[in-house]
Each structure stands twice: as structure tokens, then as C-alpha cells.
mmCIF file of N, CA and C in Angstrom:
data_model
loop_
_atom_site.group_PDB
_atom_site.id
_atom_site.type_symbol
_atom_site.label_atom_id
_atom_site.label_comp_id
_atom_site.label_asym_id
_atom_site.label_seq_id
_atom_site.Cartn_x
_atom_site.Cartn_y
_atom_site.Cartn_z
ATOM 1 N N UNK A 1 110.105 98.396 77.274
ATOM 2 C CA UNK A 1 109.647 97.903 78.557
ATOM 3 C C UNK A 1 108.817 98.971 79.219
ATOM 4 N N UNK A 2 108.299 98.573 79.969
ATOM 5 C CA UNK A 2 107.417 97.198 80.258
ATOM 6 C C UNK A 2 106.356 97.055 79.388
ATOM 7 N N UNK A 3 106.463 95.713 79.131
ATOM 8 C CA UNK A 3 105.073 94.727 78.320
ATOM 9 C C UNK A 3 104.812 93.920 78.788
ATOM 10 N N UNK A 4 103.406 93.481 79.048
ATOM 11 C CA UNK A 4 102.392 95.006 78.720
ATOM 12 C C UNK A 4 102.040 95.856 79.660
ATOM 13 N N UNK A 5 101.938 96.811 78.794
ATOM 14 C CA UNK A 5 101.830 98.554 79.983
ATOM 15 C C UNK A 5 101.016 99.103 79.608
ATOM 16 N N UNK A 6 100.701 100.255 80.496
ATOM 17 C CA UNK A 6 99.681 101.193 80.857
ATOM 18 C C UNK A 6 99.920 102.187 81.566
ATOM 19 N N UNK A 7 99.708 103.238 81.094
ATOM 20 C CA UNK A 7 99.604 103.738 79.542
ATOM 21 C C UNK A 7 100.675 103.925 78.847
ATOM 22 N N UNK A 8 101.983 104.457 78.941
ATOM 23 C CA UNK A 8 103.424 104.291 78.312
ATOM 24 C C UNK A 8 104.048 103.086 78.463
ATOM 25 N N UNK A 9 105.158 103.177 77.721
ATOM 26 C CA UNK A 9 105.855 102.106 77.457
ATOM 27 C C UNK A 9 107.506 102.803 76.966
ATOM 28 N N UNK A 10 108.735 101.892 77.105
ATOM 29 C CA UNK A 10 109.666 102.745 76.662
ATOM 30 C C UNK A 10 110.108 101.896 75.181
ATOM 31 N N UNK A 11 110.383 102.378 74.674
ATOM 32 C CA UNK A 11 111.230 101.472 73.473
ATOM 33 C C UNK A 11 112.879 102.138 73.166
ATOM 34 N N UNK A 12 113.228 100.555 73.381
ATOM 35 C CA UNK A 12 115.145 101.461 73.449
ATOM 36 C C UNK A 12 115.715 100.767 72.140
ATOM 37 N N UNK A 13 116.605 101.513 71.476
ATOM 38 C CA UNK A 13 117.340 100.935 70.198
ATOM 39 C C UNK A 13 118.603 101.490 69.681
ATOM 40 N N UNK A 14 119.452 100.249 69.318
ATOM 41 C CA UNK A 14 120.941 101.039 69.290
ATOM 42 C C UNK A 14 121.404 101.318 67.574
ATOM 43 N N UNK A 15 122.048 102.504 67.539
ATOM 44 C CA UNK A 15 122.424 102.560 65.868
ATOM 45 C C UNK A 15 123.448 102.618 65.837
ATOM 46 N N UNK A 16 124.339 101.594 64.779
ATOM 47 C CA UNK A 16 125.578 101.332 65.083
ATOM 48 C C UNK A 16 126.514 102.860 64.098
ATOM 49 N N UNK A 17 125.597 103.675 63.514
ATOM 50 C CA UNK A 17 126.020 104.751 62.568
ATOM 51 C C UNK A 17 124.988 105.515 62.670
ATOM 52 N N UNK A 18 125.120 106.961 62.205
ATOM 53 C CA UNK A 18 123.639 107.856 62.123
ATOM 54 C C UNK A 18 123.049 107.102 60.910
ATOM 55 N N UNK A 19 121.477 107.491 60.985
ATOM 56 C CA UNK A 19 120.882 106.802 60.257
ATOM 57 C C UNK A 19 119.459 107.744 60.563
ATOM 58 N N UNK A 20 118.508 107.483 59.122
ATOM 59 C CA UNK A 20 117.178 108.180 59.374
ATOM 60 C C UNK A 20 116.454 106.706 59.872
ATOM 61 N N UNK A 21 115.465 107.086 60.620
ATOM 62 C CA UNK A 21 115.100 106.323 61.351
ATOM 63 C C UNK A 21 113.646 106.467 61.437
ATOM 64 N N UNK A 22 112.888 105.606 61.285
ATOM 65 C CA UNK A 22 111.326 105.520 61.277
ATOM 66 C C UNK A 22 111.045 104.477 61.672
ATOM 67 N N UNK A 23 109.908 105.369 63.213
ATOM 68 C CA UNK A 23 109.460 104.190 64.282
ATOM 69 C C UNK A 23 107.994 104.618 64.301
ATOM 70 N N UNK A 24 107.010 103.378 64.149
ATOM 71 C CA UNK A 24 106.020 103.892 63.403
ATOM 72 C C UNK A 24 104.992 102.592 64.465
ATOM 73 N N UNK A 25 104.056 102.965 65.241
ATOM 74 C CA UNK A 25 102.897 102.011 65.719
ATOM 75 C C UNK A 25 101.576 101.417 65.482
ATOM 76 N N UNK A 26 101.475 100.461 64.792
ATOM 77 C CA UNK A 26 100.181 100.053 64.008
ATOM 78 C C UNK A 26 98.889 98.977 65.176
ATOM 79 N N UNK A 27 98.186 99.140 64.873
ATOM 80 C CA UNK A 27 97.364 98.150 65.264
ATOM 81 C C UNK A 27 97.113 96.877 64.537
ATOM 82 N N UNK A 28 96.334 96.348 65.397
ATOM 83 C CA UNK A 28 96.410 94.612 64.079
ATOM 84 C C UNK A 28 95.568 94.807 62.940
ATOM 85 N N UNK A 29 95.252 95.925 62.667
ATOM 86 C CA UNK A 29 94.704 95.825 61.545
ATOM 87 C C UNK A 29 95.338 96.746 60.642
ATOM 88 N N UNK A 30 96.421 96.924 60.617
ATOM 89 C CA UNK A 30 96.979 97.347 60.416
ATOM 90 C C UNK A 30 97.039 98.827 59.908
ATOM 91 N N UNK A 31 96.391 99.501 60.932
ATOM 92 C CA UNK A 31 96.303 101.273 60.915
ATOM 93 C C UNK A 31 97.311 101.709 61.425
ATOM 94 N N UNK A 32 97.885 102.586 60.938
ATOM 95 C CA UNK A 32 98.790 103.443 61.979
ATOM 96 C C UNK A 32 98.299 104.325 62.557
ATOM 97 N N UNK A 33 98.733 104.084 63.792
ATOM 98 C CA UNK A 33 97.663 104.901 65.375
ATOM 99 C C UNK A 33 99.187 105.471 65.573
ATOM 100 N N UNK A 34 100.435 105.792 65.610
ATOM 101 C CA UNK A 34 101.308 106.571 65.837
ATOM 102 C C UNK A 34 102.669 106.232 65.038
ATOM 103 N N UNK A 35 102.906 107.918 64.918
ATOM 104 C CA UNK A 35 104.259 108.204 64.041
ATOM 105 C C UNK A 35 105.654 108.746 65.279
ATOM 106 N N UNK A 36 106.533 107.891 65.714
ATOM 107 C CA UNK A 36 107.144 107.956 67.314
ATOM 108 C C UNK A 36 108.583 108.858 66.437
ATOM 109 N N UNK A 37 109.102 108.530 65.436
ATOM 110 C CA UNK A 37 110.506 109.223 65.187
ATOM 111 C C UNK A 37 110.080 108.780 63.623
ATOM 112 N N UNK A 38 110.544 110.131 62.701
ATOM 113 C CA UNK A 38 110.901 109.918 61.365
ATOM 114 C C UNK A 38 111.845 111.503 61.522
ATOM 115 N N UNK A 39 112.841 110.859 61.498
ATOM 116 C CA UNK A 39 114.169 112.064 61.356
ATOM 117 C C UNK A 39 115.628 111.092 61.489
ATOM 118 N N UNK A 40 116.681 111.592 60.879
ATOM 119 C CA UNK A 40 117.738 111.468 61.139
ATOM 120 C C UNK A 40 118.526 111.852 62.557
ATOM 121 N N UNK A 41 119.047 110.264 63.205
ATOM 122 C CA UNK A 41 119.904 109.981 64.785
ATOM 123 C C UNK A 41 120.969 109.687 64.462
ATOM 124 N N UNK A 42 121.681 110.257 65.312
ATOM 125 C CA UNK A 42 123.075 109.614 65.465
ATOM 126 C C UNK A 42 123.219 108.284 66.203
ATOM 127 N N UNK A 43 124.360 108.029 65.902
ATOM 128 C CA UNK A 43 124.928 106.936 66.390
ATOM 129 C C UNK A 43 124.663 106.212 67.893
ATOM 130 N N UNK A 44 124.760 105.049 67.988
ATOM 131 C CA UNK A 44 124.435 105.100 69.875
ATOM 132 C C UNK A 44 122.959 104.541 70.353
ATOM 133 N N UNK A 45 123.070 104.384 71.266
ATOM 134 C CA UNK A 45 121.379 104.071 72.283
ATOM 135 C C UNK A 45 120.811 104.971 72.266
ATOM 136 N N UNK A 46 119.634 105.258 71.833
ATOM 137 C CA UNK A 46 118.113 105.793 71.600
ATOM 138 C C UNK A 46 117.027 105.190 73.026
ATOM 139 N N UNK A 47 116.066 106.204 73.132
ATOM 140 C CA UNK A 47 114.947 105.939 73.992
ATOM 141 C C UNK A 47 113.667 106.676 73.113
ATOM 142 N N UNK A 48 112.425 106.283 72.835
ATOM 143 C CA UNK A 48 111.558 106.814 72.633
ATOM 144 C C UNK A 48 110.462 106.371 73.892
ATOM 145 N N UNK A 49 109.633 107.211 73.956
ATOM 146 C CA UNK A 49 108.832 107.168 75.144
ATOM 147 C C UNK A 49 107.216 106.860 73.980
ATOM 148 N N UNK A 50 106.367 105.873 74.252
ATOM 149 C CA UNK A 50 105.065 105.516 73.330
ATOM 150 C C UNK A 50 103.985 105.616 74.510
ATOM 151 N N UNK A 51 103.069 106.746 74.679
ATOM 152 C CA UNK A 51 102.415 107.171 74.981
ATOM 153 C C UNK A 51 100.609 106.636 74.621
ATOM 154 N N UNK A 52 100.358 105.781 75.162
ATOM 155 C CA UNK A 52 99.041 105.220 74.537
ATOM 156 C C UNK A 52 97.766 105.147 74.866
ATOM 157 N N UNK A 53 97.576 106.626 76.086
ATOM 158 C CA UNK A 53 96.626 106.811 76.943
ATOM 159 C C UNK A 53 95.268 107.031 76.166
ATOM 160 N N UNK A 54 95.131 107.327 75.044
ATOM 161 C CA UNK A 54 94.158 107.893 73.829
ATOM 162 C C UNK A 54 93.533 106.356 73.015
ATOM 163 N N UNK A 55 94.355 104.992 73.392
ATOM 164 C CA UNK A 55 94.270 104.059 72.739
ATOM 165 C C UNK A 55 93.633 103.264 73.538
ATOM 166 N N UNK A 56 92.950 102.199 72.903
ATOM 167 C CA UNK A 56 92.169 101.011 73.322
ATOM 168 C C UNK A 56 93.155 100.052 74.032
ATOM 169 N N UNK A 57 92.806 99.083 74.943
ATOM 170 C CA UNK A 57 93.362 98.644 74.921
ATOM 171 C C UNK A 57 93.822 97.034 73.994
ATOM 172 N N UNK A 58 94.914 96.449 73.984
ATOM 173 C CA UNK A 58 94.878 95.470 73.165
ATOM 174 C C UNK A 58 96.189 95.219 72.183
ATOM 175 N N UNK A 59 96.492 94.281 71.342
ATOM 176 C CA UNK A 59 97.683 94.347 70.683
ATOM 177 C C UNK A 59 98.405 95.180 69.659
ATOM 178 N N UNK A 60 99.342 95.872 70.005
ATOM 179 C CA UNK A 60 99.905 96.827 68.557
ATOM 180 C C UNK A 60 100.916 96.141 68.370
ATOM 181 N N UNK A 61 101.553 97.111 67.124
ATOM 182 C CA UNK A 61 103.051 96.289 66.864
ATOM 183 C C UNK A 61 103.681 97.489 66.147
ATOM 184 N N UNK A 62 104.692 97.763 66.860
ATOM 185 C CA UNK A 62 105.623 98.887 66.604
ATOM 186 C C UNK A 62 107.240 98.167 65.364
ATOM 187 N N UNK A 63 107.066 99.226 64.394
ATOM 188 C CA UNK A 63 108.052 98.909 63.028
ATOM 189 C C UNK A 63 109.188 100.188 63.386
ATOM 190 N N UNK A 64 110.582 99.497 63.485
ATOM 191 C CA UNK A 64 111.513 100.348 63.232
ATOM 192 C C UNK A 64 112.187 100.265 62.243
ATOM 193 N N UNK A 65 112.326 100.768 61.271
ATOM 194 C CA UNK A 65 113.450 101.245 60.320
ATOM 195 C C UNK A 65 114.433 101.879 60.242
ATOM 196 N N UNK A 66 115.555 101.819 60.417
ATOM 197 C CA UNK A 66 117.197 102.494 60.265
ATOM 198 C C UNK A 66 117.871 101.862 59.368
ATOM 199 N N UNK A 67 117.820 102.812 57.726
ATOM 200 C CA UNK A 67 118.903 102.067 56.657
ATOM 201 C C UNK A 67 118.193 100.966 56.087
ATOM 202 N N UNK A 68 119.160 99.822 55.886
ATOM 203 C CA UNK A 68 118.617 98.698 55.899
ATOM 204 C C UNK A 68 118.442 97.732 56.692
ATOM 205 N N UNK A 69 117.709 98.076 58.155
ATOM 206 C CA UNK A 69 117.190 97.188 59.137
ATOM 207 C C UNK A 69 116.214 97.811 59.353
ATOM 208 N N UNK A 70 114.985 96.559 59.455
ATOM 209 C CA UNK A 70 113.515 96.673 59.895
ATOM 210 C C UNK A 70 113.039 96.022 60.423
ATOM 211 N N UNK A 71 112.764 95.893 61.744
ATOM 212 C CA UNK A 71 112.322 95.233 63.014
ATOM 213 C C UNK A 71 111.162 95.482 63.202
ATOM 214 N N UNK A 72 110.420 94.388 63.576
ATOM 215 C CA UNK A 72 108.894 94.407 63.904
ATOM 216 C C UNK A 72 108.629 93.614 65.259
ATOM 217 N N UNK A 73 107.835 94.253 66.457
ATOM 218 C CA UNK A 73 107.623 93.978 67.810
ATOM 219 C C UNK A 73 106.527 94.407 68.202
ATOM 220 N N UNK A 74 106.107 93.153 68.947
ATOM 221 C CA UNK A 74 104.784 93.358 69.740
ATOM 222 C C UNK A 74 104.462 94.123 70.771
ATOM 223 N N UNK A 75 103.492 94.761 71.023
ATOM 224 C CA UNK A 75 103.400 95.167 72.607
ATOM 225 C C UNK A 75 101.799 95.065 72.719
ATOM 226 N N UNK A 76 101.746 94.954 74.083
ATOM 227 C CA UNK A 76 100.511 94.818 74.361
ATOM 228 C C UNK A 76 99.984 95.635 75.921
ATOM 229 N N UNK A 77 99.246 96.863 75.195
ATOM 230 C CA UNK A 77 98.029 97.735 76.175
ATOM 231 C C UNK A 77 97.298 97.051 77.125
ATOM 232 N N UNK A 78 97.138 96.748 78.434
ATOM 233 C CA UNK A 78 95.966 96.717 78.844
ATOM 234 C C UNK A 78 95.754 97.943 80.265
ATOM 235 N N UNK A 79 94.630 98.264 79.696
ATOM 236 C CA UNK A 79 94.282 99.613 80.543
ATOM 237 C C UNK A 79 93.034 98.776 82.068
#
């Protein structure tokens, strides 16, 4: 939250165990314009802060991975 924003945005996510974790932001064409967490978290509610002042505005879509769960979500820039 908030979507859609300008220029940050927060993204919150819970891990029910530690886990390596890769949160990764693509555009629709599927480039990756940002690498937000690739490391091992513990357990619990997470916050990453996505910073997108350098970016166009328009639709991305942020991929999280922890283990075997992989979630895919929209957000949308407008500056």
C-alpha cells in the first residue's frame, strides 16, 4: 500500500517459518527494473519499502518467492 503510488509504495508479507526469500519488480515487459530482498528472513511480518522515483510511470508487477510459494501482484506508478 498504497496503489497506486508515488513514488514509494510499501509491500508487507508474512512467513510462516524462516525462509530465503526473493522479491523481485518487473515491468510489463517483462524487465527487471528492481531486486527488493534476495536473502534469508525469519519467521513473522516483513515490510519492504519499493522506491520508484527513477521509474516511469505505469504498470509493474512485483514476484515474491519464499520456499515453495510464489506470488505475483500488480502495482501501479503514476507520477
Amino acid at each position: 500500500y498504497p496503489n497506486p503510488f508515488n513514488p514509494s509504495t510499501n509491500i508487507h508479507f508474512d512467513l510462516p517459518k524462516s525462509s530465503v526469500v526473493n522479491l523481485e519488480v518487473y515491468d510489463l515487459m517483462g524487465k527487471r527494473v528492481a531486486t527488493l530482498v534476495n536473502e534469508r528472513m525469519g519467521a513473522g511480518s516483513h515490510m519492504v519499502t519499493f522506491n520508484a522515483s527513477g521509474l516511469a510511470s505505469g504498470i509493474y508487477l512485483y514476484r515474491i518467492q519464499a520456499g515453495n510459494f510464489i506470488q505475483t501482484r500488480k502495482l501501479t506508478l503514476i507520477k
